[in-house]
Each structure stands twice: as structure tokens, then as C-alpha cells.
Coordinates of C-alpha atoms and ligand atoms in Angstrom, one line a residue:
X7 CA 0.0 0.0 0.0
X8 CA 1.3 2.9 -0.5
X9 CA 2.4 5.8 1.7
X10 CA 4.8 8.6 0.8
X11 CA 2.5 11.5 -0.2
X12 CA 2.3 12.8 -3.8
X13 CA 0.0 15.4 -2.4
X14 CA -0.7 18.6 -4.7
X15 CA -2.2 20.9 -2.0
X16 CA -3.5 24.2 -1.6
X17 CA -3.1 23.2 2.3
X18 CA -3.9 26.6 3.6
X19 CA -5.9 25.1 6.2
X20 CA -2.9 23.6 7.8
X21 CA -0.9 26.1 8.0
X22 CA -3.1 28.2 9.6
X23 CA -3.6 25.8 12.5
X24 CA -0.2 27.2 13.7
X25 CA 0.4 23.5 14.5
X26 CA 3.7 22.2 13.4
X27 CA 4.0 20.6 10.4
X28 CA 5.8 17.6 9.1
X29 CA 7.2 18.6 5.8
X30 CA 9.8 21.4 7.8
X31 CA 12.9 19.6 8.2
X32 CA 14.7 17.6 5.7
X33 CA 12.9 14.3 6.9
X34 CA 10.8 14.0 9.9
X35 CA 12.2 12.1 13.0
X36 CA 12.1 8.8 14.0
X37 CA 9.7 9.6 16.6
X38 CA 7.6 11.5 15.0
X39 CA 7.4 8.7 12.1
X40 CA 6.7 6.8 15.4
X41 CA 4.5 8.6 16.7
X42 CA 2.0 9.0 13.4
X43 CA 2.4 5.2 13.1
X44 CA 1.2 4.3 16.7
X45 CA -1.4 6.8 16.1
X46 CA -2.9 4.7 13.0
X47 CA -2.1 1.3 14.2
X48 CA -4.3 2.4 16.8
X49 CA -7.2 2.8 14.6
X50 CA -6.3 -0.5 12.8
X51 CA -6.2 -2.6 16.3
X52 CA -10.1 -1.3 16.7
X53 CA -10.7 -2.1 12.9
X54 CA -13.2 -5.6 13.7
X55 CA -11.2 -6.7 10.6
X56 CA -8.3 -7.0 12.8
X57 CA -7.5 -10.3 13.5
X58 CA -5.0 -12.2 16.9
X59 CA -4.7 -15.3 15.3
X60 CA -2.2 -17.7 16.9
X61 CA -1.6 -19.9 13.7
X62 CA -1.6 -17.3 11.1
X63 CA 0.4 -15.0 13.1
X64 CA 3.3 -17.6 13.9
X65 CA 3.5 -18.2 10.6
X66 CA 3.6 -15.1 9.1
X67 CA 6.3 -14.1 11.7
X68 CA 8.4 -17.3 10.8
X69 CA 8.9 -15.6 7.2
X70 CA 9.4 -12.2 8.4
X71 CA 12.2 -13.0 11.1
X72 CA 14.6 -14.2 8.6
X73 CA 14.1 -11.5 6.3
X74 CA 14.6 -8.9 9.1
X75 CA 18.1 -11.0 10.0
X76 CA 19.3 -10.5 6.8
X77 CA 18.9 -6.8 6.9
X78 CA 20.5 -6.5 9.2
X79 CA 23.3 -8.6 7.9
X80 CA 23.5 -6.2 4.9
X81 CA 23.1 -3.1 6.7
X82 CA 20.1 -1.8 5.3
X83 CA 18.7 -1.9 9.1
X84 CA 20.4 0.2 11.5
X85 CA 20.3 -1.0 15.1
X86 CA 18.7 2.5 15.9
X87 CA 15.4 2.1 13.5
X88 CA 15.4 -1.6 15.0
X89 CA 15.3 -0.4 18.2
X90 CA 13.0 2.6 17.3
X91 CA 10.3 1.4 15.4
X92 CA 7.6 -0.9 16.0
X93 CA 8.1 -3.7 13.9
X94 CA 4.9 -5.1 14.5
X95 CA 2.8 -7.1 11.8
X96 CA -1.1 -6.2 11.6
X97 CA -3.1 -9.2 9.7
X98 CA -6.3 -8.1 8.6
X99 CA -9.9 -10.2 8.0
X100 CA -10.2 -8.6 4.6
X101 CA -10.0 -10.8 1.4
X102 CA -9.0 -8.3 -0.6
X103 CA -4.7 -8.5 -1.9
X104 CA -2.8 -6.4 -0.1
X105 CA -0.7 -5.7 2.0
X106 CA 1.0 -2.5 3.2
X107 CA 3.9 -0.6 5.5
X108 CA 3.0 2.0 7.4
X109 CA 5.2 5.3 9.2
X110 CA 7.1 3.6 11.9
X111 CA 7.3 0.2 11.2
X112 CA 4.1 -1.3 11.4
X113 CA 3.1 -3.7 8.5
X114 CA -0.4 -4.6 7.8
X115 CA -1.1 -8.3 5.5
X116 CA -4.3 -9.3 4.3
X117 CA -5.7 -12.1 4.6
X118 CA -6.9 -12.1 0.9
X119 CA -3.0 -11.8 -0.1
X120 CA -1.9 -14.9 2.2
X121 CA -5.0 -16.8 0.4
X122 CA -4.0 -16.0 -3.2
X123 CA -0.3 -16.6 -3.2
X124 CA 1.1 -20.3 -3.6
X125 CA 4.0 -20.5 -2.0
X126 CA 5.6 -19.5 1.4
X127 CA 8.7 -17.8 -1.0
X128 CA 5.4 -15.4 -2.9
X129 CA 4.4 -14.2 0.6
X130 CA 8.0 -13.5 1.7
X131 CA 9.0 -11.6 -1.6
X132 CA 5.8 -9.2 -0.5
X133 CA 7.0 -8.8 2.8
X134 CA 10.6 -8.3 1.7
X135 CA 9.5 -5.6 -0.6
X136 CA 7.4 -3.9 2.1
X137 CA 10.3 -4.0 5.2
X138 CA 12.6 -2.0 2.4
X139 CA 9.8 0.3 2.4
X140 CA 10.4 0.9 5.9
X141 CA 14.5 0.8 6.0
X142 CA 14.7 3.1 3.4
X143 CA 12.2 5.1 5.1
X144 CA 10.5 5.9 1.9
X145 CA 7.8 7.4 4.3
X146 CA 9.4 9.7 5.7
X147 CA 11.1 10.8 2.4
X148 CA 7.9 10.8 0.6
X149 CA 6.3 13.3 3.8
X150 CA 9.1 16.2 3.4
X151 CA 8.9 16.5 -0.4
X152 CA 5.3 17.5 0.8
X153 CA 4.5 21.1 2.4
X154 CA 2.9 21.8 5.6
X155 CA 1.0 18.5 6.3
X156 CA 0.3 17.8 10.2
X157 CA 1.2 14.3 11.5
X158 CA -3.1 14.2 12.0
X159 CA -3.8 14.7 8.8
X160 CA -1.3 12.4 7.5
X161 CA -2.7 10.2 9.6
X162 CA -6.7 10.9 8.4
X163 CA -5.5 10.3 4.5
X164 CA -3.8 7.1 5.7
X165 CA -6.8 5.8 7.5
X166 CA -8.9 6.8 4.6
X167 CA -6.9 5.1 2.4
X168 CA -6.8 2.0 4.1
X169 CA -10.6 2.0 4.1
X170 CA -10.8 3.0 0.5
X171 CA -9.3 -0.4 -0.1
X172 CA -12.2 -2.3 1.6
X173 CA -15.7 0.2 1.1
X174 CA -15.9 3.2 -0.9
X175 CA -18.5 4.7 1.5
X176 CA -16.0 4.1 4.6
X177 CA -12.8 5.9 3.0
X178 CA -15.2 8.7 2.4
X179 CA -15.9 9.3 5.6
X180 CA -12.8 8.7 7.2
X181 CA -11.6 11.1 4.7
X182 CA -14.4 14.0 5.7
X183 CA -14.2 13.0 8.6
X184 CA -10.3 14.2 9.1
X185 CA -10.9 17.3 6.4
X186 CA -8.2 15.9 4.4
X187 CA -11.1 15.9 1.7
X188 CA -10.1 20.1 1.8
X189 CA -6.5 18.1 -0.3
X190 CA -6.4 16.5 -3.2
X191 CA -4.5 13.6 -2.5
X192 CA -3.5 10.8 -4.1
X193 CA -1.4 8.9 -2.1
X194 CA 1.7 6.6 -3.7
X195 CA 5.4 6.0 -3.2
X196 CA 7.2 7.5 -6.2
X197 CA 8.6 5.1 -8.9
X198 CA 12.2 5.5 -8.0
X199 CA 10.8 4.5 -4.5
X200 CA 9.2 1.3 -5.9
X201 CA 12.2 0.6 -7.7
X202 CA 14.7 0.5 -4.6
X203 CA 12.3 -1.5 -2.8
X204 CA 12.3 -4.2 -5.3
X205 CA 16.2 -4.2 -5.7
X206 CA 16.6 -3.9 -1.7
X207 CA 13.9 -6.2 -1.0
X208 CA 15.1 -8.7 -3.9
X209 CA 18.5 -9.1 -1.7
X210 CA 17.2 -9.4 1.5
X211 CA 14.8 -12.0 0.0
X212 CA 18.2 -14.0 -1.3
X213 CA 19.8 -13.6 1.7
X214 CA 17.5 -14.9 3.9
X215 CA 17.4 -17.7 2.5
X216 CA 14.4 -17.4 0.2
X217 CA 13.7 -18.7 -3.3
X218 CA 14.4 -15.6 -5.6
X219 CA 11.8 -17.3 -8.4
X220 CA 9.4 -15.7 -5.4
X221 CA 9.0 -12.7 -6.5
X222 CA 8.9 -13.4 -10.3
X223 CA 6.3 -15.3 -10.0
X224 CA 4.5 -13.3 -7.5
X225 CA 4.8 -10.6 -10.1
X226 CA 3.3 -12.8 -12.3
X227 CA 0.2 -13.7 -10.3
X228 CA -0.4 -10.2 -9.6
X229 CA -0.1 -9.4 -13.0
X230 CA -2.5 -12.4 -14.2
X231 CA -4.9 -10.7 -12.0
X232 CA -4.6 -7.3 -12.7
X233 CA -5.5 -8.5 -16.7
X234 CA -9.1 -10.5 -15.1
X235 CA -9.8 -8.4 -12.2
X236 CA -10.8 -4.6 -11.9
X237 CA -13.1 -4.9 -9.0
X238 CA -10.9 -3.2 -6.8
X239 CA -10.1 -6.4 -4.6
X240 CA -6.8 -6.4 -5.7
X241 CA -5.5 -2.6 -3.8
X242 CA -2.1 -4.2 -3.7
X243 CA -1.8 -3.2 -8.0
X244 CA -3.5 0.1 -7.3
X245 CA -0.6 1.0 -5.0
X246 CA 2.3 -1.0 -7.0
X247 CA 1.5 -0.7 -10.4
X248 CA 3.6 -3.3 -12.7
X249 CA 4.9 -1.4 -14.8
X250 CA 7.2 -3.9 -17.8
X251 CA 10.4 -1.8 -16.4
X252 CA 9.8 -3.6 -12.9
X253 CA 9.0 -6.6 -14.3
X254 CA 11.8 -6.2 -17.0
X255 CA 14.3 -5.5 -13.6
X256 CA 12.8 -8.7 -11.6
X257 CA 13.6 -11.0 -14.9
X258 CA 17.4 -9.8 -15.2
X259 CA 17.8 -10.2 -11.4
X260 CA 16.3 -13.7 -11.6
X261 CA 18.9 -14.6 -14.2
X262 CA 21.6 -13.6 -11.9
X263 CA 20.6 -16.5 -9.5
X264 CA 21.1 -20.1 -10.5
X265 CA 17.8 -21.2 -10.0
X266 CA 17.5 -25.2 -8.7
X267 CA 15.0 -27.3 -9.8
X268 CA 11.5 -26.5 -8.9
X269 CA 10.6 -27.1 -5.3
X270 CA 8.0 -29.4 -4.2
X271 CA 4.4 -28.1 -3.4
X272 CA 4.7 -27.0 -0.4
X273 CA 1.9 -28.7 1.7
X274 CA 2.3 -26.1 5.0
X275 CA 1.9 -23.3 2.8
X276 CA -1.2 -24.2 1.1
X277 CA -3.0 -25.7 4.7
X278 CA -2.2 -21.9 5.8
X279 CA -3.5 -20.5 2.3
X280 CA -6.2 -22.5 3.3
X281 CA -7.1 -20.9 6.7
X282 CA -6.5 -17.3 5.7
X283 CA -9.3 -18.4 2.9
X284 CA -12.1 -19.5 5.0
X285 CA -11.0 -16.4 8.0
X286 CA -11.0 -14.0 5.5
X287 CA -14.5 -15.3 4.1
X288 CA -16.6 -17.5 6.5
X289 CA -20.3 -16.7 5.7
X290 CA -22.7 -19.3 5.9
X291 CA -22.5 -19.3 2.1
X292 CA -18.7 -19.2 1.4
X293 CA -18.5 -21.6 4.2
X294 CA -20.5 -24.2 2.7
X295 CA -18.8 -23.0 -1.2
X296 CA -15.4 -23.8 1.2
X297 CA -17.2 -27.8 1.7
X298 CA -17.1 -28.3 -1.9
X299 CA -13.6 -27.8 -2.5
X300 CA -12.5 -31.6 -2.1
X301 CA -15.2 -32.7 -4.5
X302 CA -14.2 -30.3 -7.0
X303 CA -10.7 -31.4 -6.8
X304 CA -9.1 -32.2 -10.6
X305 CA -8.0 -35.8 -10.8
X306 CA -4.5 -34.4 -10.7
X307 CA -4.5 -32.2 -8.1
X308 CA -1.3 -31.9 -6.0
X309 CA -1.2 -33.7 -2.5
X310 CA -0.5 -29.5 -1.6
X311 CA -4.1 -28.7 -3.4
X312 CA -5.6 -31.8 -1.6
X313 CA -4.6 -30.6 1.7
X314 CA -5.6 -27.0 1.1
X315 CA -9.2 -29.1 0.3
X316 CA -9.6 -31.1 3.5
X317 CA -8.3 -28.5 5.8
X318 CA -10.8 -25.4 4.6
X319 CA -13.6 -28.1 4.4
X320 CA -12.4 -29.3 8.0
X321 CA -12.3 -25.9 9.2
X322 CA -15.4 -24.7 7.7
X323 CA -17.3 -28.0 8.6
X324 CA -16.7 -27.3 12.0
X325 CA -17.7 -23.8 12.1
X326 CA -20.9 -24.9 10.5
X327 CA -21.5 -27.3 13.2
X328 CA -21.6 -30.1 11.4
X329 CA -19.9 -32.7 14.2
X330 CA -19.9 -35.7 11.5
X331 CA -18.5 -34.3 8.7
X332 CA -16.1 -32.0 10.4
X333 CA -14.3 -35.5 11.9
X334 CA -14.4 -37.3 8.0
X335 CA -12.5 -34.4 6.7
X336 CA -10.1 -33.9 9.8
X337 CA -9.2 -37.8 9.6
X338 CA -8.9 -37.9 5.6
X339 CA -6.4 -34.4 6.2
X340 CA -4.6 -36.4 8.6
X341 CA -4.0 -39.2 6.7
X342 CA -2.9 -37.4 3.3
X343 CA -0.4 -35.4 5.6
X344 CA 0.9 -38.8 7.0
X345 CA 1.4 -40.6 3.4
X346 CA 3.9 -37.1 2.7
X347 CA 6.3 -37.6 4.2
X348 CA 8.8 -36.8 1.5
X349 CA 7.9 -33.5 1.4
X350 CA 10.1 -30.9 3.2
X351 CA 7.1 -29.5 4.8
X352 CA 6.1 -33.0 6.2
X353 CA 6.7 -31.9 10.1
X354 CA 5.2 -28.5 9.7
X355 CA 2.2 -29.7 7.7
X356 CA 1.5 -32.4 10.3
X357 CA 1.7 -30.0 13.1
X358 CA -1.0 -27.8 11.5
X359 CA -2.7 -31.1 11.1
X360 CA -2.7 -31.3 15.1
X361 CA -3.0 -28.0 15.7
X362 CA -6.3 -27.9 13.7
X363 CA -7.7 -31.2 15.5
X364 CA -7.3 -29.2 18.6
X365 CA -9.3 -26.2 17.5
X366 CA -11.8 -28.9 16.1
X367 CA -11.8 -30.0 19.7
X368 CA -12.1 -27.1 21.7
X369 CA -14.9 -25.8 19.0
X370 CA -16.5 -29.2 19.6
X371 CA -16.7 -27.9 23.7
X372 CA -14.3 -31.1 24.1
X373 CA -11.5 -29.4 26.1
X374 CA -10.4 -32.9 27.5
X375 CA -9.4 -34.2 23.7
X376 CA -8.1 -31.1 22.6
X377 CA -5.6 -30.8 26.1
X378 CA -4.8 -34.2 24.6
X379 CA -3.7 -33.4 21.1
X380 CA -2.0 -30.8 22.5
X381 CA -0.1 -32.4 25.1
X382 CA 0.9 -35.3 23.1
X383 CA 4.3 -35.7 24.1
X384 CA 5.0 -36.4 27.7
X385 CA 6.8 -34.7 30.2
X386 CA 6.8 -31.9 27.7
X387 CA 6.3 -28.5 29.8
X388 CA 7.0 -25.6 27.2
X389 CA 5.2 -25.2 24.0
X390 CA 5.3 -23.1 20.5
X391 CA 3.5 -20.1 20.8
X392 CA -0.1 -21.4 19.1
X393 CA -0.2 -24.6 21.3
X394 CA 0.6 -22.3 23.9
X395 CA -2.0 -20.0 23.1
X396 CA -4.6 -23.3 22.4
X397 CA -3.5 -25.1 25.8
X398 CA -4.5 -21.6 27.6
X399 CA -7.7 -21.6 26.1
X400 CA -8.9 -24.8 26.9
X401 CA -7.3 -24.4 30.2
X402 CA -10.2 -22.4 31.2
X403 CA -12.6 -24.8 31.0
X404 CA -10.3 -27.4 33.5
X405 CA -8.5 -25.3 36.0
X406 CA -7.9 -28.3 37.8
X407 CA -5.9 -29.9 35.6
X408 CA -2.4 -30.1 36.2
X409 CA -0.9 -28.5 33.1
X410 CA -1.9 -25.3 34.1
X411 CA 1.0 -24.3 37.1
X412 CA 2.7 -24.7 34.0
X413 CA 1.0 -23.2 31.4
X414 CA 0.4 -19.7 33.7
X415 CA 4.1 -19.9 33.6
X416 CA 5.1 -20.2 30.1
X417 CA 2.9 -17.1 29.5
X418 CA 4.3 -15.2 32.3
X419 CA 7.3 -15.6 30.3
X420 CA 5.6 -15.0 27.2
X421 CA 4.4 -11.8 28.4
X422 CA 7.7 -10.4 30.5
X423 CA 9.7 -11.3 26.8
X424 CA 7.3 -9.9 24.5
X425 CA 5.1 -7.3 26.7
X426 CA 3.3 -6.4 23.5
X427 CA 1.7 -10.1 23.0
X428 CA -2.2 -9.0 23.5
X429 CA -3.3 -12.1 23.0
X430 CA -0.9 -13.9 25.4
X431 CA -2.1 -11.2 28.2
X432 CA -5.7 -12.0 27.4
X433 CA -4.9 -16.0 27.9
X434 CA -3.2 -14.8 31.0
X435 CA -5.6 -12.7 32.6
X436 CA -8.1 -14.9 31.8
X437 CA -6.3 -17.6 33.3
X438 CA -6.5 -15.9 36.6
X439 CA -9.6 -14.5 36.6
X440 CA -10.7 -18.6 36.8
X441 CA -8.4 -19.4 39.8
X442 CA -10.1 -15.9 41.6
X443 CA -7.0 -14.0 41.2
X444 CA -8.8 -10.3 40.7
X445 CA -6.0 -8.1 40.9
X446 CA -3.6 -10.0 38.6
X447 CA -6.2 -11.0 36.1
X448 CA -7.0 -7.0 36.1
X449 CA -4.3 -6.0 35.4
X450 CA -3.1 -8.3 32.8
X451 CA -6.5 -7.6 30.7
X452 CA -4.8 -3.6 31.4
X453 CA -1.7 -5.0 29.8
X454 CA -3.4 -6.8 26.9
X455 CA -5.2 -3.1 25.9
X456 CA -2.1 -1.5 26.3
X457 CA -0.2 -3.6 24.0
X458 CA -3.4 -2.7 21.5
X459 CA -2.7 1.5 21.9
X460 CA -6.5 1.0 23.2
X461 CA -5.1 3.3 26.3
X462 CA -8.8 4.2 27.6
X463 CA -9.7 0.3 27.8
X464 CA -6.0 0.3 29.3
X465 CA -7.3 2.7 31.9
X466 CA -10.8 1.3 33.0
X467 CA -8.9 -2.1 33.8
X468 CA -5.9 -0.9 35.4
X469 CA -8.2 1.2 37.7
X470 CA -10.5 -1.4 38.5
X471 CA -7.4 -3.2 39.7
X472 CA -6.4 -0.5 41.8
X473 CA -10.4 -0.7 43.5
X474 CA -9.6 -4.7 43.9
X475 CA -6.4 -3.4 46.1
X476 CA -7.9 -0.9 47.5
X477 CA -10.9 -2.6 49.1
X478 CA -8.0 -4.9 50.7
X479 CA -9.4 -8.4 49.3
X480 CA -5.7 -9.2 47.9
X481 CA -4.1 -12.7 47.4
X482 CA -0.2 -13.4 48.5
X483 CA 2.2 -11.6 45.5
X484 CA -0.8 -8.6 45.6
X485 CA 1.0 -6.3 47.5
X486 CA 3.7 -6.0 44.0
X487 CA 1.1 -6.3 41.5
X488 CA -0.7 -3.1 43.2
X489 CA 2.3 -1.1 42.8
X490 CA 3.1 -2.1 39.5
X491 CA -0.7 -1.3 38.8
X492 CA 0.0 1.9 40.0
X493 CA 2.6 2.4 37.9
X494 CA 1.4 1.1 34.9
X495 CA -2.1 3.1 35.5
X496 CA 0.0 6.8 35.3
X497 CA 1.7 5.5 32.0
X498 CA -2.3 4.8 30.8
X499 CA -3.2 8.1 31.4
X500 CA -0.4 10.2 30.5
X501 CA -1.3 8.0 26.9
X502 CA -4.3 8.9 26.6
X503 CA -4.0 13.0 27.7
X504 CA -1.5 12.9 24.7
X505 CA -4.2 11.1 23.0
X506 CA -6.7 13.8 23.6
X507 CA -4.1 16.9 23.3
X508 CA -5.2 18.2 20.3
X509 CA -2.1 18.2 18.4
X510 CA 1.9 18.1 20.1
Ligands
ZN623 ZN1 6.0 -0.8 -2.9

């Protein structure tokens, strides 16, 4: 999506705000990129589009960490803008193909783009071109060519932009809403921009490890589409047009690289295609279109295709409620995983496998199978982050079971590692709430709006917790939790008076 401002303005209304303006130095800082970032991820965390998804999420992250590795190898990402930025990766609901940066180093992926593209090297290719977006600060570049544009009104065109990719009556009103409809805007990254991502990104993709042929061929997809499809679901063109130079570019660099032969389908890929497909579109009537799917499988489908099949059937069988039907297509997933296991993606395919027979489960209000599935190997007492996230969940229907001590503590860890994992502070608090722990369960729900920039919801809990402490009804370890709610309740507000300020 696109972000640096080609904004031909007659902005008099800006500059008469006397507020100060972005465009005045030669690049705007860091913090304020910052700043105007947090300020629109915190619209996009309230967006119901938004989606915490443990699955989807680990995976997307598994393709980004390399890629940010190798930037840092080349030196295209200074330790300052690492440590600076927010580097935090949005997925959105929405099935249309996009995906986008944002100012400081927030990334938003559609589900519709993880749905359309056929191999895990395709999605990385997107996300390499998108973090050079970012370490070239394009943003920022693209916001001082402009004149006097405040960090709100940025902010409003962003916004509105973003909703002009899903409804044309929303971006209006986002748009008229922040009187950025007073500026003609059109909002894109200049060429030379797009060109230096795709050179920068095209390294970091190779470097990290990557199939290069990624982002030919995701060139080619999106170009394929762009010839059948105007009906705007595809904003990712709108924003980076394919112009024959890029594509000219991509085909010389892909000579460059000895290319090996083809590589297997790649069966984790297409089981995760699979479940951003049904997320992004689970109405009763693309739910049961979703059931069709292995029926309508060619003869010579790939095992990859067949999987993709029997997991959105599984998935969508079981939101249906049908109890029968969802357990036919779980088992005959499971066994086409099993009878891969030549495929490089065997293990990771076979653990969505599980991973999906646990959701089945808990869906199914059968918390006791799904703690089984989930706690397969014995002895085992840490878990990857979506088993984690599953185990906690059905942990609140058996709080007597004797996983959770150490459940409680993995996330405690989770939490004091990554303090920005909402969905881990949610598990947490909930967690607590069920073993009558007020204060702590409080606060952690405090924690998990925090982590979301929703600083009012931040507030109400964190003060709540303060009420549990001060009516005296505290539990042994209380006494530290009500200072640190203290603490963390001044930080809320001082958030949300800058929230309210009208502008710095
Ligand atoms: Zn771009």
C-alpha cells in the first residue's frame, strides 16, 4: 500500500492551525514517524477486521524473522530504527490482496494476499518488498517532499486510504471526517521509490534464505490478475503498479541466480492459504462453497491442493457445526499429511494437522481431547507459541488440571519477553480470573489493551485493579502487582492526555 504523499495541496488550512507541520525539516524524525504510526495502528487494532490469530500470526512471523536478520546482515537496518520502530505485523480479516507498511514500522497483511499466493517464497518476496519500504524510510522521504502537512492529517489520508481499499463509503468518511477531503490527495510512493524497494527487498529475499523465483512469479500472479480483475479487490496493484520496467528489472535479477529445480508443493503453505481463505470469508455461504472444495478437486491435483481441500472443508465444517462431517474431513487431512512424508514441509504440515484437531476439539466444547492433542508428548512442559495460546484456552474450561501451574508460567514468560503479546495477556488474565485472582487478572487484561494502543480500555482495567487493592481483598504476591498497577495506570493516562491533546 502505499504511503509517501504525492499530495498537490493548496493546504492553507494547515498552515493556519499554527500547529507544526511535518514537511519542515529535511525528513521527519524517527519519533515522530513513530509517533503517526502508533497513532494509525491504533485505529487498525479497533478495525473488527483486525484479526489475533495464533496460527496465522506464527506463521507469518516465521517468514518475516529471517528477512529482518538479513537486513540487518547487509546493513540496510540500522540497530537505531530496529530499536526505534515498532516492527509489529497487523493481519487483517479482509479478502482483498494487499498488504502495506506504514510510518514507523508497522506492517499490515491481508488475509486475501496470504489466500491468493502459492508458495511461502510469494508471501516473503511481499514482505521483503514492504520492510525495504520501511528501512529506506521511503515514508518519511515521501512526507518532506510535501508542504505543511500535520502528523493528523497524514494520519486521516492514511486511514482513509486504508478504508478506501475495503468500502468506498468508509474511506469517504474517514476522509471527511479528518478534512483531508479540503487536499487533493493521491497517495503513492514515487517510482524511483518502488524501484529500490524491489532491488533492496530482492537481496534481503536471497539472503534470507528465500527462493528468488518468489517474487517473479508473484509478479506474475499479480499481473494475471490485474489483466481479469478490476473490482478493486486487488489494492495491492493500485498501490504498485507493474509497470514492464519492474517486471523487465525482476527477470534480469532472476537470471543472476542459478535457479535449482522446482521445489515441491509446499503442503504447510497451502493448509495456511487454506485458513486465511475460509477467515477472511466465513459466511454461511462461502463456508458451505469452502465444503465443496474436495469434490471439486481435478484428478490431478497436487497432494499440496488436496490438503488445502480437506483443511478449509475441515475448518469450515466445524464452524458450521456439522460434528460428523467436520471429523471425515479432519481424519482424511490427517491421513494425506501422513502418506507425505517426502515433502520438506512434512513436520510442519502435520503439526497444523494437530494444531487444527485441537481447535476442532475445543470448537466441539471437548476441552479434555483437545488438552490431549495438545499435550501429546509427555513430560513436555513448554510449547510453540499457538499450542501455547490453544492449551491456555482450553485451560479455562479445566482449572484443575495439572498443566496449568505450568501453562500460567510459560505465558508469564511469554508476556515479561514480548510485553506487547495482547493475545498472550488475554490467555493470562483470563487464566486468573478462573483461579479468583482479581487483581492480577486486572491488570493483565490492562496490559493486553495496552499492548493494542486502546489506552482508555487500558485505563478502566488498570483502575479497576487499583479498586480490587484498595478494598484490601488481595491474594499473597498482591501487594507488588498493586504497585506495579500503579505504575502502569500513570503511563495509561499520560497515553491517553496525549491522545486527547489536540495536536503536540
Ligand atoms: Zn511498494
Amino acid at each position: 500500500m502505499a504511503l509517501a504523499m504525492a499530495v498537490s495541496t493548496g493546504a492553507s488550512w494547515a498552515q493556519n492551525t499554527g500547529l507544526p507541520a511535518l514537511g519542515d525539516g529535511d525528513s521527519i524524525s524517527l519519533s515522530a514517524e513513530r509517533q503517526l504510526g502508533d497513532r494509525i495502528a491504533r485505529e487498525l487494532f479497533r478495525d473488527p477486521d483486525y484479526l489475533e490469530d495464533a496460527v496465522l500470526d506464527e506463521y507469518v512471523q516465521q517468514l518475516w524473522a529471517p528477512l529482518v536478520r538479513a537486513a540487518v546482515a547487509r546493513g540496510e537496518l540500522s540497530a537505531e530504527l530496529q530499536e526505534r520502530f515498532a516492527w509489529r505485523i497487523l493481519l487483517g480479516r479482509d479478502r482483498s490482496v494487499n498488504a502495506f507498511a506504514l510510518p514507523g514500522g508497522y506492517l499490515g497483511v491481508h488475509l486475501g494476499l496470504m489466500a491468493v499466493v502459492s508458495t511461502a517464497d510469494e508471501l516473503a518476496s511481499v514482505l521483503a518488498h514492504e520492510l525495504s519500504h520501511v528501512t529506506q524510510r521511503h515514508i518519511a522521504r515521501g512526507m518532506s517532499d510535501q508542504s505543511k502537512m500535520t502528523p493528523w492529517v497524514v494520519g486521516s489520508m492514511i486511514l482513509g486510504a486504508l478504508a478506501a481499499s475495503k468500502s468506498p463509503h468508509a474511506a469517504q468518511a474517514l476522509i471527511v471526517g479528518g478534512q483531508a477531503a479540503a487536499i487533493q490527495t493521491q497517495l503513492s510512493y514515487t517510482r524511483d521509490m518502488e524501484r529500490e524497494a524491489d532491488r533492496v527487498g530482492y537481496g534481503i529475499l536471497v539472503d534470507a534464505g528465500y527462493d528468488p523465483g518468489g517474487f517473479v512469479s508473484m509478479f506474475a500472479k499479480l499481473q494475471q490478475a490485474a489483466g481479469l480483475n478490476d473490482s478493486g479487490s486487488f489494492p495491492y496493484l493500485r498501490s504498485h503498479p507493474l509497470t514492464t520496467e519492474r517486471m523487465a528489472d525482476m527477470q534480469a535479477r532472476q537470471q543472476l541466480n542459478v535457479v535449482g529445480p522446482k521445489p515441491l508443493p509446499d503442503m504447510a503453505h497451502a493448509m495456511m492459504a487454506a485458513r486465511a481463505r475460509v477467515l477472511s470469508q466465513s459466511s454461511p455461504d462461502a463456508l458451505k462453497a469452502w465444503i465443496q472444495g474436495p469434490a471439486a478437486l481435478p484428478s490431478t491435483a497436487s497432494a499440496a491442493d488436496q490438503a488445502a481441500a480437506w483443511y478449509a472443508a475441515t475448518l469450515s465444517h466445524v464452524l458450521l457445526r456439522d460434528a460428523a462431517a467436520t471429523q471425515r474431513h479432519l481424519q482424511a487431512l490427517g491421513a494425506l499429511v501422513q502418506s507425505q512424508r517426502h515433502l520438506p514441509s512434512h513436520a510442519a504440515a502435520q503439526r497444523w494437522w494437530r494444531l487444527l484437531q485441537a481447535e476442532v476439539a475445543e470448537r466441539q466444547e471437548n476441552p479434555t481431547l483437545a488438552l490431549q492433542v495438545l499435550s501429546a508428548k509427555t513430560g513436555q512442559q513448554t510449547w510453540q507459541r499457538p499450542e501455547l495460546m490453544a492449551l491456555a484456552q482450553v485451560l479455562q474450561r479445566l482449572p484443575e488440571h495439572a498443566l496449568l501451574p505450568a501453562v500460567m508460567a510459560q505465558l508469564r514468560q511469554v508476556v515479561q519477553q514480548t510485553p506487547l503479546d495482547a493475545q498472550a495477556w488475554d490467555r493470562l488474565s483470563a487464566l486468573l480470573s478462573v483461579q479468583g485472582q482479581a487483581l492480577a487478572s486486572l491488570r493483565a487484561a490492562g496490559e493486553a489493551q495496552a499492548a493494542r494502543l486502546d489506552w482508555p480500555g487500558a485505563v478502566d482495567r488498570f483502575r479497576a485493579a487499583q479498586e480490587v487493592a484498595l478494598k484490601g481483598r488481595l491474594q499473597p504476591g498482591d501487594h507488588i502487582e498493586a504497585s506495579i498497577v500503579d505504575v502502569r495506570l500513570r503511563h495509561a493516562r499520560e497515553r491517553l492526555r496525549a491522545l486527547q491533546a489536540p495536536e503536540r
